[in-house]
Coordinates of C-alpha atoms and ligand atoms in Angstrom, one line a residue:
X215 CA 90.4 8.3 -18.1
X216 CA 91.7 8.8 -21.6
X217 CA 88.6 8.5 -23.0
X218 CA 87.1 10.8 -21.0
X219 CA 89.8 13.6 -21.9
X220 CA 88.8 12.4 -25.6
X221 CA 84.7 13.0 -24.9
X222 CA 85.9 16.2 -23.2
X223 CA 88.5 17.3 -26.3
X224 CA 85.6 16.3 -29.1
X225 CA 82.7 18.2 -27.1
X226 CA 85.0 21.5 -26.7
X227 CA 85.6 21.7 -30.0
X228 CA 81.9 21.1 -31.2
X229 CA 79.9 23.7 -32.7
X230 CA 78.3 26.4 -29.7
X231 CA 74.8 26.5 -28.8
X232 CA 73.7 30.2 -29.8
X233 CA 72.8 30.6 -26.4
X234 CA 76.2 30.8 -25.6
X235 CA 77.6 33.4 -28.6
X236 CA 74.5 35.5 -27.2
X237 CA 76.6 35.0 -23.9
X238 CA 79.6 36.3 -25.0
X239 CA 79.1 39.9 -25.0
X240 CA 76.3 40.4 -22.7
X241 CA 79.0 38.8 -20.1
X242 CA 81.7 41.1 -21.5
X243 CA 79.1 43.7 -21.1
X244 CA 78.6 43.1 -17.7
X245 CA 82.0 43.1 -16.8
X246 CA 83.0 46.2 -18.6
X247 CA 79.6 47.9 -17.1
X248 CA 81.1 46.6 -13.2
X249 CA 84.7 47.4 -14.0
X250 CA 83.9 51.0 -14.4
X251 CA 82.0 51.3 -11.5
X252 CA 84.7 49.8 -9.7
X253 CA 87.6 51.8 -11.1
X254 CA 85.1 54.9 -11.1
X255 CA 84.5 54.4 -7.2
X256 CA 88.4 53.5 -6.6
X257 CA 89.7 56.8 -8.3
X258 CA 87.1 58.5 -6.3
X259 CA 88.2 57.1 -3.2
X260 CA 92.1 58.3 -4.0
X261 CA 90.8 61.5 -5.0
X262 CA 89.0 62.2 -1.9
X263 CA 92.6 61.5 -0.2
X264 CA 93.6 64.5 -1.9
X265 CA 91.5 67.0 -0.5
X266 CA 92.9 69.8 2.3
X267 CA 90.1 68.5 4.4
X268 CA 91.6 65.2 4.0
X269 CA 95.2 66.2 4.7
X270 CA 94.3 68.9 7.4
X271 CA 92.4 66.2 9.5
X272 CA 95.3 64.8 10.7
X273 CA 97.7 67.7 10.2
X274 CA 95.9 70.2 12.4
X275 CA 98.8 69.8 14.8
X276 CA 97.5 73.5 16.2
X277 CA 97.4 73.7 12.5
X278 CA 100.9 74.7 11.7
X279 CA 101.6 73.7 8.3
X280 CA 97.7 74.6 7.0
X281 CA 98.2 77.9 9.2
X282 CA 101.4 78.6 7.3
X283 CA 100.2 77.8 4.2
X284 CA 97.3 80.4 4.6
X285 CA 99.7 82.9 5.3
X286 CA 101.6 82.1 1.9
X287 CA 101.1 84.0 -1.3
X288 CA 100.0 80.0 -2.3
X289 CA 97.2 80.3 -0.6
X290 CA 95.9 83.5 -1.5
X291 CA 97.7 86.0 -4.3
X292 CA 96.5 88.7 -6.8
X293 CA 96.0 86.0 -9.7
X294 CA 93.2 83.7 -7.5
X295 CA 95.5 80.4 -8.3
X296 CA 95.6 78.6 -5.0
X297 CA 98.0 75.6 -4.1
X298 CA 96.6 72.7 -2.1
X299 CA 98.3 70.6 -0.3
X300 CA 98.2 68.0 -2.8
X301 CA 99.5 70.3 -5.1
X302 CA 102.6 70.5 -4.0
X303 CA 102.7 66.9 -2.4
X304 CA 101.1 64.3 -4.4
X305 CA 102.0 63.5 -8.1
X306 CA 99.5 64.1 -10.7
X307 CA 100.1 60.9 -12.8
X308 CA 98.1 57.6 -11.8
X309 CA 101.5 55.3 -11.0
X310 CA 103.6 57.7 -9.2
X311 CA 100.5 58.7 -7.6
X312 CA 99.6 55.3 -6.3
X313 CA 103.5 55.0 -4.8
X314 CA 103.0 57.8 -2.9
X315 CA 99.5 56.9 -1.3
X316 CA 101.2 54.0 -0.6
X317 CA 104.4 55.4 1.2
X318 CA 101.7 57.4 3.0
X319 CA 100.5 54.3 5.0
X320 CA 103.1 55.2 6.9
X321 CA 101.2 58.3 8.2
X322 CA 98.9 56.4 9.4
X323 CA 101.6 54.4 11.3
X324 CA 102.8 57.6 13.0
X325 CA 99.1 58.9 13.5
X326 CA 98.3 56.0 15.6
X327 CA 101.7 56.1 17.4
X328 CA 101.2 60.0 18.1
X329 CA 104.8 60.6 16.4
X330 CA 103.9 64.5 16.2
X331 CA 100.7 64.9 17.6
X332 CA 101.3 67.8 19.4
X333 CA 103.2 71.0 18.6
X334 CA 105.9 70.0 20.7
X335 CA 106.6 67.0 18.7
X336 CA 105.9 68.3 15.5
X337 CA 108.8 70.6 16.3
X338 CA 111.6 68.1 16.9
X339 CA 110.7 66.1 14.4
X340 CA 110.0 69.0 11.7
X341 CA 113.7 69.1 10.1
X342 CA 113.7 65.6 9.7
X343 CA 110.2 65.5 7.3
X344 CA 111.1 68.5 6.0
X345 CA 114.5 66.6 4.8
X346 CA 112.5 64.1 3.5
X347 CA 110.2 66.3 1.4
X348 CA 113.3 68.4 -0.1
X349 CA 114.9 64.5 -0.8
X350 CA 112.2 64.0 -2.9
X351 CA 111.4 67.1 -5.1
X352 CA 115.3 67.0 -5.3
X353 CA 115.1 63.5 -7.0
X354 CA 112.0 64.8 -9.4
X355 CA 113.4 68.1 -10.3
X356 CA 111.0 69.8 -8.4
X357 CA 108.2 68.4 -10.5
X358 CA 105.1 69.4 -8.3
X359 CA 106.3 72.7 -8.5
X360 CA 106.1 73.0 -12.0
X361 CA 103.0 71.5 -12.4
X362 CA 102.3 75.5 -12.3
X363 CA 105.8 76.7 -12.8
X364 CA 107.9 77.1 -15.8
X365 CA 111.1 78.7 -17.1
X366 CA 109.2 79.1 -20.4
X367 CA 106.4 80.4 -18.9
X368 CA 108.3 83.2 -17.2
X369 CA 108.1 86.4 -18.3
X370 CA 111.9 86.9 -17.0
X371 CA 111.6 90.7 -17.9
X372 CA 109.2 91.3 -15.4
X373 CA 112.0 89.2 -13.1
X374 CA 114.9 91.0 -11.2
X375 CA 118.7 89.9 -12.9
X376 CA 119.6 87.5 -10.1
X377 CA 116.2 85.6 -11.3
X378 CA 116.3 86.2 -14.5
X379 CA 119.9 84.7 -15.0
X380 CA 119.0 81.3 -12.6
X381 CA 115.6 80.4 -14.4
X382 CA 117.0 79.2 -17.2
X383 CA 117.8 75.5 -18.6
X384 CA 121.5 76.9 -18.9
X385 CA 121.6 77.5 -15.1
X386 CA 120.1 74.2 -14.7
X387 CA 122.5 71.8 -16.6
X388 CA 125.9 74.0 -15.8
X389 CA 124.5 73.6 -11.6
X390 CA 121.6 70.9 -11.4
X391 CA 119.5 73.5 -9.1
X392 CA 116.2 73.1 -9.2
X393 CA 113.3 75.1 -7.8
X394 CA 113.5 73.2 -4.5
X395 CA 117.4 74.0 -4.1
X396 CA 116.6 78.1 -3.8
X397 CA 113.0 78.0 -3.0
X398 CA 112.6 76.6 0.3
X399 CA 110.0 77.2 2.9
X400 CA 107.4 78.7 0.3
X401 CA 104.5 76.9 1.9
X402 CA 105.7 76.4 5.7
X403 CA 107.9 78.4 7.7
X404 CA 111.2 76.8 7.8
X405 CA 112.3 74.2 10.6
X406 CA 114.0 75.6 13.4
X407 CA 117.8 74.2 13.2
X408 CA 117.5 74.7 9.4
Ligands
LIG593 C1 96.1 59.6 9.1 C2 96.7 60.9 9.4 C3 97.3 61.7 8.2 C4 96.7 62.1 7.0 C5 95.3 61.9 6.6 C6 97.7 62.8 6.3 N1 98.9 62.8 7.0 FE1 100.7 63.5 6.4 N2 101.7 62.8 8.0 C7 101.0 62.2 9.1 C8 102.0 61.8 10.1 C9 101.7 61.2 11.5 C10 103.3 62.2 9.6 C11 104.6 62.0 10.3 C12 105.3 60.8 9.7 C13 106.6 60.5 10.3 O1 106.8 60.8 11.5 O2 107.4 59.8 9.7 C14 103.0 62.8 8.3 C15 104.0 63.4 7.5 C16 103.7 64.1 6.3 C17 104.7 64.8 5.5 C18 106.2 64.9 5.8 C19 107.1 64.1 4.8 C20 106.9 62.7 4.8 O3 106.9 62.1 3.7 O4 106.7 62.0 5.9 C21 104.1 65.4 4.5 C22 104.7 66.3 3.4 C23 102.7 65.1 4.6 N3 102.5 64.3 5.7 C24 101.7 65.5 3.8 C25 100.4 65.1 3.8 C26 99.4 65.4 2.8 C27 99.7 66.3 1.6 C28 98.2 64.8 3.1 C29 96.9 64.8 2.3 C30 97.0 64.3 1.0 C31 98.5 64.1 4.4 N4 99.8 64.3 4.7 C32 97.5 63.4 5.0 C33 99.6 61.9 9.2 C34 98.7 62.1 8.2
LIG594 C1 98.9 75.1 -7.8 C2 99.9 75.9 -8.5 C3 101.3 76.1 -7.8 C4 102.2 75.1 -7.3 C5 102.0 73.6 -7.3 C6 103.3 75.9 -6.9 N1 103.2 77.2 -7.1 FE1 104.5 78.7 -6.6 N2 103.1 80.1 -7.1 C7 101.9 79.8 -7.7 C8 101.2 81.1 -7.9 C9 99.9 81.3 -8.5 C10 102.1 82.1 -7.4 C11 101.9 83.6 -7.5 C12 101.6 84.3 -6.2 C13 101.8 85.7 -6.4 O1 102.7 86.2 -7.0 O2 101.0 86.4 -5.7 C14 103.3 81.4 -6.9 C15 104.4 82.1 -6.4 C16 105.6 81.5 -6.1 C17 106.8 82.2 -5.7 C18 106.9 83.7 -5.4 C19 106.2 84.1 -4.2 C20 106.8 83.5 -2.9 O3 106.1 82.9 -2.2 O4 108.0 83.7 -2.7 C21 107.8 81.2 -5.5 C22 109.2 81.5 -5.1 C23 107.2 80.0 -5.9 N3 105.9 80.1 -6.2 C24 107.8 78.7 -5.8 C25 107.2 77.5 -5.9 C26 107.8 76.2 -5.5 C27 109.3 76.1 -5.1 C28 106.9 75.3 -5.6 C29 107.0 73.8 -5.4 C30 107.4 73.4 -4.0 C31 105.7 75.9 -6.1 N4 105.9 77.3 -6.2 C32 104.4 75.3 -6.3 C33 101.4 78.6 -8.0 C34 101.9 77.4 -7.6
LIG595 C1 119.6 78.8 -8.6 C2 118.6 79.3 -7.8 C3 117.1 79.3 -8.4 C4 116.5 78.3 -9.0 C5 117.0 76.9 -9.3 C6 115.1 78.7 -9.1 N1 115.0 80.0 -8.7 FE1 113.3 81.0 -8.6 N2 114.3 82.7 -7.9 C7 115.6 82.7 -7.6 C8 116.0 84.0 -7.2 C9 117.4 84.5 -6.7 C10 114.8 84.8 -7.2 C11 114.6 86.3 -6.9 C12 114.3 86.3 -5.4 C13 114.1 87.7 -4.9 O1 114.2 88.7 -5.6 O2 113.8 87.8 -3.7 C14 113.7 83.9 -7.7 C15 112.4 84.3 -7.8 C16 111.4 83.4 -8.2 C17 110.0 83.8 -8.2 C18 109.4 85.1 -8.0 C19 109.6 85.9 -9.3 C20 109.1 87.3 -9.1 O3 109.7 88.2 -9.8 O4 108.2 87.6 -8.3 C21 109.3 82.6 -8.6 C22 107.8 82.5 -8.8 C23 110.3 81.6 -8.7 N3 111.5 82.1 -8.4 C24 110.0 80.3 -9.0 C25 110.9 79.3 -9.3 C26 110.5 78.0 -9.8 C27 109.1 77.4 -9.9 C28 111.7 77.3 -10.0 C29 111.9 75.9 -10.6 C30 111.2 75.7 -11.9 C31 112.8 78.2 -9.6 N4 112.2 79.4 -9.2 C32 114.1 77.9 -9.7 C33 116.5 81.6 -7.7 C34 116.2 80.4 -8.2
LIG596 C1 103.4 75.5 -2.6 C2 103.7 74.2 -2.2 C3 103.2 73.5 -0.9 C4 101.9 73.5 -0.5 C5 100.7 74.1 -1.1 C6 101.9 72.7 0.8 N1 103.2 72.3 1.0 FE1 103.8 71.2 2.6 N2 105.8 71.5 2.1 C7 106.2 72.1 0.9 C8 107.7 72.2 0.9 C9 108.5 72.8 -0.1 C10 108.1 71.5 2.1 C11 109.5 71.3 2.6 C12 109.9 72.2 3.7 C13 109.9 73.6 3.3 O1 110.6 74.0 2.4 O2 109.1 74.4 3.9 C14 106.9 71.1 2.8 C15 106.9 70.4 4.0 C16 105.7 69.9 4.6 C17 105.7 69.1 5.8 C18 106.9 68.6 6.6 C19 107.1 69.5 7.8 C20 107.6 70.9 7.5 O3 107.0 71.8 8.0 O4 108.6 71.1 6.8 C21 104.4 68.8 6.1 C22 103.9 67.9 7.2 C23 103.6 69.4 5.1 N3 104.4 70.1 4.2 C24 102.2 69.3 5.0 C25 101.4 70.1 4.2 C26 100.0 70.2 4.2 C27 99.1 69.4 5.2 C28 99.6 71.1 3.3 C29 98.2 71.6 3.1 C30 97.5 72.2 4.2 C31 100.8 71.5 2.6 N4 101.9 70.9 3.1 C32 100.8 72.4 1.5 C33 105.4 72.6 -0.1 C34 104.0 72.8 0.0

């Protein structure tokens, strides 16, 4: 046994066949050449996710929220910028990204168990995910709204004073409002209860 760890030892350290240095990087090659394709076709697949076709597939509902939406300056305003629903839900960066498509297997949970597959049930339970999405762009400081937005950005002149005085950083470190705090309900009408 000891000597054959020995043979084994000696041949690993004995000089390679060319062959084998030819091997090298045609193998890294290869897998470089496959791991593109793969990441390529994965970031596809998320992407797809992100498309209003995607979203609206399941969230027809009578098509409330897309409805809604339509009916927002988001989805149709004198500059031509239009919000998705990715936009406005899904992070842009790859990790939080990733964390959301994961919480979002939990749509599929609902989907199968009809949790608000008709309008009726979309109703009662329509405070409750509205909660959830102001939770989050409380914790982010409203990030997915300034993907677009911006204090600095702003022209506040063009801005009436009650505006002009809350979009500032000032406002935002004396209070810790962020956009999601006064801007409610720009997308979607607002839950009944609320
Ligand atoms: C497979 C069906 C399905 C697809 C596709 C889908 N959703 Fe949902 N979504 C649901 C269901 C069902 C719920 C309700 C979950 C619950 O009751 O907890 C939900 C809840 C939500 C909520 C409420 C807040 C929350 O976190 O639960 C938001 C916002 C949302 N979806 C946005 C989107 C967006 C944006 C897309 C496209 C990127 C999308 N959904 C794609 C089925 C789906
Ligand atoms: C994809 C870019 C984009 C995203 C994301 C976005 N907005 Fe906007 N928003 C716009 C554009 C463009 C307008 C201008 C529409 C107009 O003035 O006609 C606008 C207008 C507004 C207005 C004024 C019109 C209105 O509906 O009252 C408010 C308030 C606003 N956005 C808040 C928000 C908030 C809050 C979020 C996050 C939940 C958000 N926006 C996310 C692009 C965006
Ligand atoms: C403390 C409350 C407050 C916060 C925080 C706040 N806003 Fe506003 N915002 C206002 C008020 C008040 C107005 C004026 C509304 C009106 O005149 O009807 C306004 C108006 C706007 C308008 C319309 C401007 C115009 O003149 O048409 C946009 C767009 C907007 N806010 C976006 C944002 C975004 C994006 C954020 C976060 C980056 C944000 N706001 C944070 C209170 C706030
Ligand atoms: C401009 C940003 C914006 C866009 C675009 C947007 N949403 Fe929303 N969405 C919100 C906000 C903010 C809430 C939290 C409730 C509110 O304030 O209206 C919300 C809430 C929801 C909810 C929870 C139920 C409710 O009505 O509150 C669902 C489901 C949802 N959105 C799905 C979608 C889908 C599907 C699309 C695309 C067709 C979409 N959203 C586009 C900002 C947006």
């Amino acid at each position: 046994m000891k000597q054959k760890i020995k043979i084994w030892w000696e041949k690993l350290w004995l000089p390679m066949n060319i062959k084998w240095f030819v091997g090298i990087p045609v193998g890294g090659f290869v897998a470089f050449f496959f791991g593109i394709l793969f990441w390529g076709g994965f970031n596809w697949g998320v992407e797809s996710t992100n498309s209003m076709e995607f979203c609206i597939s399941c969230h027809e509902m009578k098509n409330t929220v897309y409805l809604e939406l339509q009916e927002s300056k988001h989805f149709k305003n004198h500059v031509g910028i239009q919000a998705t629903c990715a936009d406005c839900h899904v992070p842009k960066d790859w990790v939080p990204k990733m964390i959301r498509k994961v919480k979002a297997t939990r749509e599929l949970y609902h989907k199968a168990m009809g949790t608000i597959d008709t309008l009726e049930k979309f109703e009662t339970h329509r405070l409750e995910l509205a909660q959830r999405v102001w939770a989050e762009m409380k914790d982010n400081n409203s990030l997915e709204c300034r993907n677009c937005h911006s204090y600095e950005a702003m022209d506040l002149s063009l801005q009436n004073r009650q505006a002009q005085r809350r979009h500032t950083l000032e406002w935002y470190e004396k209070t810790g409002d962020t956009c999601i705090d006064c801007h409610k309900g720009v997308a979607h009408k607002l839950p009944e209860g609320y």
